[in-house]
Amino acid sequence: MSSWFGEGTTATCPYRHGARSIDRRQDPAVLGSANRLVCARPRRGRGVSPIWTHWATSSQLNSFRLPLHDAGTGLSGLPLGRVVRGTQFVFDPFDAYRAGIVTSPNVAVIGSIGAGKSTVVKMMVARGLERNRSAVILDPKGEYGMLAQARSGVVVRLGTSSWWNPFVESEGDNLNFLTALISTARGEHLSDIERATLEQAWRSGACSHSSRPMESLWRTCSGVDDAMAATVRRFVMGDLAGLIDGPGPALTNTAALVVLDMSQWWLSESLAVAALVGWNMASHRLADPTVPGYLVIDEAWALLQNEFATTWLQGAWKLARARGIANVAVVHRLLDADGAGELGSASRSRAVGLIRDCSTYFLFCHAEGDLGAVKETIGMSELEAQYLVALPRGSALVRYGTSSSVVHLEPTLEDLPLVDSDGAMR
């Protein structure tokens, strides 16, 4: 049993010290039989205070189905809320990684509409900014402007107020991203001939050195491959104009918080392209590994459902630790990933793999019909499933590393104006 939510057996007696779940079968620090009063010797670790927790018999724990006391993560800092039957809940993906609580800084926030997903994201980012961290938020619905205003950030409207030049890497990296971008825009893989044509046009037009890279590519492709030219034209004067090509200088910004407002593409077929460009910009903005940063992808289904985007993203996601980036994917439900392909397909495996590469999950209330996808993707005990469908608004089942806590969010007075998503309903 990896946490106090797991299904009990006669050989397992769960106790948690801080953020660590301890299995009596594997840890000599735990003594006694399954029905005797037992405890775990406290250990000291980076960022985790030595706290004695969960004194009870295993039969009592199985009966209560809740720990007598949950010490949370044991991390220090401004809390996100309070643990049910426990203390304040403090969580920061970078601190948790340094303390050995999680194996990756990547976070998934999953739950129904209005359950509290954007609230916990805003609180987490706000607390990180107070510690001189940086953040880029891909905001397809225009919900994070107030956070940017309150935290001296900037709101960038790609396609309206500015454009981003992603072609600042090596030619190989530029072409890989360009291929992913064109494939996403077309909704189909490029053939070997089409890719060769694209590469030749890119190099012969010296597009990476042009002040208008996509305009140069469009003119080079015209008359050589009309279908390719038609796709590239969309980035110059079509529905994707202003994303990665435009008049005037390209965007440069060094603000600690950048919100990419992509609401003009919300619910359009071009949202995946806009999100992919936003991801590229965010990765460059957060490139300094000495300054930890959050890369928040709200409505992440736009990328998870696109096999061309997930192919490119898979490598970037796995480099989170090396780059000092915490990827935070926000989705309504894990069924959102079903659009990535059939069960067992490579595209679906990549989408599910991105979620599985998270070490922390904030799971808000789910409909009972959505539990199957959760169990398939990240695994879940029957007891966890019971909690998940009964969680009230503003409460989450938080799984971090091998541990779990039920947390009720408690925004501070400073948080309240930032997290209010219902202002228009009053």
Steps between C-alpha positions, in 0.01 A plus 500: 500500500654825387277742688222514751246478219622160378312181564620340820638150534592301805869552422493876461480771760510853357659794675619819352779719625458840340468425130629142512279194488660210680427135429569269793601222264778711352611728783670359811413823684145369534454235768214278608237285342207611293269532800740634762556862588798601287679813395772620267822661619516857366764578242660826412512607137551815306197724550313241708465544875509191726138456596342194666172419327234230462514320836238225483453134425461396141157355576394840636635678193311262272188569702541879513618527140670821605824565685475635851738774390635592156819705517478602135826554316703637789620782273519860620338801339162662448237221496255426222245374749447255781518123503190316615581366850834670492708811474553769236583373154806661342607396153755626253617264222862615519524473879328162483751378243798620704356330808466170315122499533442490123716381212393772256377861533221440247143543629159401363186681620186308408133548586157619399413859409485730802659249739807713577761423232586858406490598869779263601705591191475873572587447867798281413635747242444801730698332778777414258526858375546619857810278509647662187392224266361556153191376321343487156131414475331386180156652551249404229199649681645827633470403869843600632512871420421600859790290627737674257371842605539425871847348467658755261476259211411562137221369281607421145244447226680312227343571164372839617760705682819312416651191339757245609806385306568136599783456250798594714646153555718284275363430154424143605286617795336767286399244237371252759274766649394625157406146398292454816334836439413434134377147581279637778358769274427248223380226732710236329856375488732636235623244250873455451476698176306781667748519785791512256325777306437694819862469614636605161269802485592600855873484436498655154288790619729560801177522695654470847692825436202689361306763692187334355588125513163357390452762230840404356406130516166566331659683210764229462238220499273676250529339161691203646236338723168680484344291780790578733490868398128512583565368853789742560287788369264451797782620729554811287153628414256230603341376822844446663645839405685679779607187685852449365519770235396861485601859439735664742738335745428165656399473864764523771398507863681446826211541746491239777140416406382482140139408420446397138138589431390272217127557541458597135567135409283352776280222359651543154683231306812717518527482881751213491729701270476808722568289810803339339642843415426614854679196642804577287507860618457395864785251476734771372384751761566248778828378356718619790543189721617714793152657528230235550189570299144379455366424152123482539294354215134566571258294290790267424266274303574725200851352493426154642248429224742595225741222412740732317529733798544217752780349291697824527402566861600160633871578492457849648283366784763247606765775519310687771748416777805596296343831396354590840144510365186370667249418227147542636233340281139598575221283356135442581536125497737234378249401234618817325801297390278246323497718189872430458427163343364153546588291803846357447596746226834681512337843511280406796800345676690828464209703638453266796878493548509877549247470782680203653827693498350727767593422860223712651126491431240742633183297444179696548147362491437256214182356358474129569515423130844662473667281763590226254733731308663614825560142614640405159736798481638553850361210704262540790366295789127454553517720808665782305226468238232534769659823625540637149129495412400644840747788527335839564592806300839637597632165625741268324655161538869585462736220403866592537761234449388196701269697730148639490309765693149641482548877498251781537630814329514811717573813294632795697346848481765586239409190301125561488492767224729282287308175527145631461373339180132565572497880501289514184236275661427742786 
